[in-house]
């Protein structure tokens, strides 16, 4: 039996995942309007992944016989001073999300809720990858500096990213 506290914690995480999707969508729109189409694509794929993460938690709650608690999703920032600033925010945001996921894992252990613990481990692992990807992009943008050729190359590379459903049926 899943506790009310855990239903709230997982519902809050649905909100956090959908906020992440909203934030990355705003970042994608900003990059697109600044003509960084590849970076915009990467961020758009990121947004779709975040949405899938949120939807998957809703599915888990329903499977456990719980009713998810939905709440307002706050508006994201709409513009950034530069692409470097944008990726710094991606990295900081992913670290923040890792903290949220770890708190759910802690709660699951505290409540001896093995089903939630097993479920949330996927997200624990995912955050390792998310943080590594974000840090790599921060480093690559820093390396490129003001060199427009290198930024264009990075933009082209990120344009190749394709969405893969993390939870195919
Ligand atoms: Fe949901 O993975 Fe990033 O935050």
mmCIF file of C-alpha atoms and ligand atoms in Angstrom:
data_model
loop_
_atom_site.group_PDB
_atom_site.id
_atom_site.type_symbol
_atom_site.label_atom_id
_atom_site.label_comp_id
_atom_site.label_asym_id
_atom_site.label_seq_id
_atom_site.Cartn_x
_atom_site.Cartn_y
_atom_site.Cartn_z
ATOM 1 C CA UNK A 1 0.000 0.000 0.000
ATOM 2 C CA UNK A 2 1.438 3.352 -1.059
ATOM 3 C CA UNK A 3 1.342 6.098 1.616
ATOM 4 C CA UNK A 4 -0.352 9.457 1.138
ATOM 5 C CA UNK A 5 3.008 11.102 1.696
ATOM 6 C CA UNK A 6 4.492 9.091 -1.156
ATOM 7 C CA UNK A 7 1.543 9.850 -3.459
ATOM 8 C CA UNK A 8 2.199 13.552 -2.779
ATOM 9 C CA UNK A 9 5.951 13.168 -3.330
ATOM 10 C CA UNK A 10 5.465 11.334 -6.634
ATOM 11 C CA UNK A 11 2.762 13.799 -7.728
ATOM 12 C CA UNK A 12 5.141 16.672 -6.966
ATOM 13 C CA UNK A 13 7.697 14.907 -9.131
ATOM 14 C CA UNK A 14 5.181 14.729 -11.998
ATOM 15 C CA UNK A 15 4.885 18.497 -11.659
ATOM 16 C CA UNK A 16 8.691 18.879 -11.613
ATOM 17 C CA UNK A 17 9.073 16.720 -14.741
ATOM 18 C CA UNK A 18 6.401 18.690 -16.592
ATOM 19 C CA UNK A 19 8.008 21.942 -15.463
ATOM 20 C CA UNK A 20 11.301 20.596 -16.860
ATOM 21 C CA UNK A 21 9.520 19.916 -20.156
ATOM 22 C CA UNK A 22 8.102 23.432 -20.140
ATOM 23 C CA UNK A 23 11.500 24.962 -19.316
ATOM 24 C CA UNK A 24 13.254 23.033 -22.096
ATOM 25 C CA UNK A 25 10.499 23.962 -24.535
ATOM 26 C CA UNK A 26 11.042 27.646 -23.643
ATOM 27 C CA UNK A 27 14.793 27.178 -24.083
ATOM 28 C CA UNK A 28 14.176 25.473 -27.432
ATOM 29 C CA UNK A 29 12.045 28.394 -28.605
ATOM 30 C CA UNK A 30 14.744 30.849 -27.503
ATOM 31 C CA UNK A 31 17.478 28.882 -29.346
ATOM 32 C CA UNK A 32 15.293 28.574 -32.451
ATOM 33 C CA UNK A 33 14.624 32.302 -32.565
ATOM 34 C CA UNK A 34 18.378 32.936 -32.186
ATOM 35 C CA UNK A 35 18.875 30.692 -35.273
ATOM 36 C CA UNK A 36 20.529 27.846 -33.346
ATOM 37 C CA UNK A 37 18.252 25.260 -34.939
ATOM 38 C CA UNK A 38 20.287 22.220 -33.848
ATOM 39 C CA UNK A 39 20.414 23.343 -30.215
ATOM 40 C CA UNK A 40 16.675 24.029 -30.465
ATOM 41 C CA UNK A 41 16.168 20.452 -31.670
ATOM 42 C CA UNK A 42 18.234 18.995 -28.805
ATOM 43 C CA UNK A 43 16.196 20.972 -26.270
ATOM 44 C CA UNK A 44 12.930 19.993 -27.927
ATOM 45 C CA UNK A 45 13.847 16.301 -27.668
ATOM 46 C CA UNK A 46 14.800 16.946 -24.042
ATOM 47 C CA UNK A 47 11.366 18.486 -23.422
ATOM 48 C CA UNK A 48 9.629 15.443 -24.909
ATOM 49 C CA UNK A 49 11.696 13.121 -22.706
ATOM 50 C CA UNK A 50 10.747 15.101 -19.602
ATOM 51 C CA UNK A 51 7.100 14.850 -20.528
ATOM 52 C CA UNK A 52 7.490 11.078 -20.873
ATOM 53 C CA UNK A 53 9.145 10.950 -17.422
ATOM 54 C CA UNK A 54 6.153 12.731 -15.900
ATOM 55 C CA UNK A 55 3.581 10.583 -17.691
ATOM 56 C CA UNK A 56 5.376 7.429 -16.565
ATOM 57 C CA UNK A 57 5.070 8.470 -12.902
ATOM 58 C CA UNK A 58 1.328 9.060 -13.376
ATOM 59 C CA UNK A 59 1.051 5.540 -14.814
ATOM 60 C CA UNK A 60 2.916 4.127 -11.824
ATOM 61 C CA UNK A 61 0.616 5.920 -9.357
ATOM 62 C CA UNK A 62 -2.458 4.572 -11.144
ATOM 63 C CA UNK A 63 -1.015 1.053 -11.137
ATOM 64 C CA UNK A 64 -0.575 1.380 -7.377
ATOM 65 C CA UNK A 65 -4.234 2.325 -6.969
ATOM 66 C CA UNK A 66 -3.450 5.973 -6.159
ATOM 67 C CA UNK A 67 -4.949 9.134 -7.589
ATOM 68 C CA UNK A 68 -2.229 11.585 -8.696
ATOM 69 C CA UNK A 69 -2.491 15.113 -7.284
ATOM 70 C CA UNK A 70 -2.193 17.657 -10.079
ATOM 71 C CA UNK A 71 -1.089 21.237 -9.494
ATOM 72 C CA UNK A 72 -0.259 24.379 -11.412
ATOM 73 C CA UNK A 73 2.948 24.346 -13.454
ATOM 74 C CA UNK A 74 4.914 27.561 -13.053
ATOM 75 C CA UNK A 75 5.943 29.622 -16.048
ATOM 76 C CA UNK A 76 9.548 29.127 -17.161
ATOM 77 C CA UNK A 77 12.106 31.828 -17.895
ATOM 78 C CA UNK A 78 11.695 32.941 -21.524
ATOM 79 C CA UNK A 79 15.081 34.275 -22.559
ATOM 80 C CA UNK A 80 18.766 33.922 -21.762
ATOM 81 C CA UNK A 81 21.774 36.184 -22.238
ATOM 82 C CA UNK A 82 23.639 33.607 -24.292
ATOM 83 C CA UNK A 83 23.762 29.931 -25.219
ATOM 84 C CA UNK A 84 26.451 29.467 -22.551
ATOM 85 C CA UNK A 85 24.109 30.899 -19.913
ATOM 86 C CA UNK A 86 21.322 28.639 -21.170
ATOM 87 C CA UNK A 87 23.401 25.454 -20.839
ATOM 88 C CA UNK A 88 24.630 26.531 -17.393
ATOM 89 C CA UNK A 89 20.968 26.634 -16.411
ATOM 90 C CA UNK A 90 20.327 23.177 -17.942
ATOM 91 C CA UNK A 91 23.159 21.748 -15.816
ATOM 92 C CA UNK A 92 21.968 23.498 -12.643
ATOM 93 C CA UNK A 93 18.392 22.382 -13.283
ATOM 94 C CA UNK A 94 19.379 18.736 -13.734
ATOM 95 C CA UNK A 95 21.335 18.839 -10.434
ATOM 96 C CA UNK A 96 18.220 20.227 -8.760
ATOM 97 C CA UNK A 97 16.082 17.417 -10.226
ATOM 98 C CA UNK A 98 18.606 14.831 -9.022
ATOM 99 C CA UNK A 99 18.098 16.199 -5.494
ATOM 100 C CA UNK A 100 14.312 15.780 -5.826
ATOM 101 C CA UNK A 101 14.638 12.204 -7.094
ATOM 102 C CA UNK A 102 17.074 11.313 -4.295
ATOM 103 C CA UNK A 103 14.578 12.592 -1.722
ATOM 104 C CA UNK A 104 11.926 10.231 -3.133
ATOM 105 C CA UNK A 105 14.404 7.346 -2.952
ATOM 106 C CA UNK A 106 15.164 8.299 0.688
ATOM 107 C CA UNK A 107 11.445 8.388 1.519
ATOM 108 C CA UNK A 108 10.868 5.023 -0.157
ATOM 109 C CA UNK A 109 13.637 3.474 1.954
ATOM 110 C CA UNK A 110 12.300 5.118 5.113
ATOM 111 C CA UNK A 111 8.791 3.790 4.427
ATOM 112 C CA UNK A 112 10.090 0.380 3.289
ATOM 113 C CA UNK A 113 8.126 0.999 0.081
ATOM 114 C CA UNK A 114 10.077 -1.418 -2.085
ATOM 115 C CA UNK A 115 7.860 -0.949 -5.133
ATOM 116 C CA UNK A 116 8.488 2.808 -5.219
ATOM 117 C CA UNK A 117 12.175 2.318 -4.458
ATOM 118 C CA UNK A 118 12.517 -0.090 -7.373
ATOM 119 C CA UNK A 119 10.526 2.276 -9.603
ATOM 120 C CA UNK A 120 12.517 5.394 -8.708
ATOM 121 C CA UNK A 121 15.894 3.724 -9.297
ATOM 122 C CA UNK A 122 15.341 4.166 -13.046
ATOM 123 C CA UNK A 123 15.181 7.921 -12.437
ATOM 124 C CA UNK A 124 18.254 7.835 -10.184
ATOM 125 C CA UNK A 125 20.225 6.257 -13.037
ATOM 126 C CA UNK A 126 18.684 8.579 -15.624
ATOM 127 C CA UNK A 127 19.835 11.625 -13.640
ATOM 128 C CA UNK A 128 23.453 10.396 -13.753
ATOM 129 C CA UNK A 129 23.198 10.456 -17.558
ATOM 130 C CA UNK A 130 21.286 13.757 -17.643
ATOM 131 C CA UNK A 131 23.853 15.518 -15.474
ATOM 132 C CA UNK A 132 26.750 14.102 -17.509
ATOM 133 C CA UNK A 133 25.149 15.211 -20.801
ATOM 134 C CA UNK A 134 24.492 18.707 -19.463
ATOM 135 C CA UNK A 135 28.022 19.085 -18.086
ATOM 136 C CA UNK A 136 29.469 17.927 -21.416
ATOM 137 C CA UNK A 137 27.468 20.592 -23.247
ATOM 138 C CA UNK A 138 28.541 23.286 -20.768
ATOM 139 C CA UNK A 139 32.167 22.287 -21.392
ATOM 140 C CA UNK A 140 31.755 22.198 -25.188
ATOM 141 C CA UNK A 141 30.136 25.640 -25.296
ATOM 142 C CA UNK A 142 32.885 26.997 -23.046
ATOM 143 C CA UNK A 143 35.555 25.472 -25.321
ATOM 144 C CA UNK A 144 33.917 26.982 -28.400
ATOM 145 C CA UNK A 145 33.938 30.426 -26.756
ATOM 146 C CA UNK A 146 33.394 33.115 -29.391
ATOM 147 C CA UNK A 147 34.545 30.842 -32.233
ATOM 148 C CA UNK A 148 31.480 30.860 -34.488
ATOM 149 C CA UNK A 149 32.719 27.847 -36.513
ATOM 150 C CA UNK A 150 32.846 25.690 -33.381
ATOM 151 C CA UNK A 151 29.423 26.855 -32.211
ATOM 152 C CA UNK A 152 28.018 26.049 -35.679
ATOM 153 C CA UNK A 153 29.592 22.593 -35.505
ATOM 154 C CA UNK A 154 28.030 21.987 -32.087
ATOM 155 C CA UNK A 155 24.697 23.234 -33.398
ATOM 156 C CA UNK A 156 24.872 20.785 -36.321
ATOM 157 C CA UNK A 157 25.767 17.892 -34.031
ATOM 158 C CA UNK A 158 22.859 18.594 -31.681
ATOM 159 C CA UNK A 159 20.531 18.822 -34.648
ATOM 160 C CA UNK A 160 20.954 15.075 -35.181
ATOM 161 C CA UNK A 161 19.382 14.101 -31.855
ATOM 162 C CA UNK A 162 16.192 12.079 -32.260
ATOM 163 C CA UNK A 163 13.463 11.409 -29.725
ATOM 164 C CA UNK A 164 13.284 7.844 -28.457
ATOM 165 C CA UNK A 165 10.428 6.970 -26.141
ATOM 166 C CA UNK A 166 12.158 6.014 -22.878
ATOM 167 C CA UNK A 167 9.198 3.760 -21.958
ATOM 168 C CA UNK A 168 8.030 2.037 -25.156
ATOM 169 C CA UNK A 169 4.976 -0.213 -24.670
HETATM 170 FE FE1 LIG B 1 13.419 13.926 -16.022
HETATM 171 O O1 LIG B 1 15.177 13.897 -16.502
HETATM 172 FE FE2 LIG B 1 15.943 15.621 -16.669
HETATM 173 O O2 LIG B 1 15.250 16.369 -15.259
#
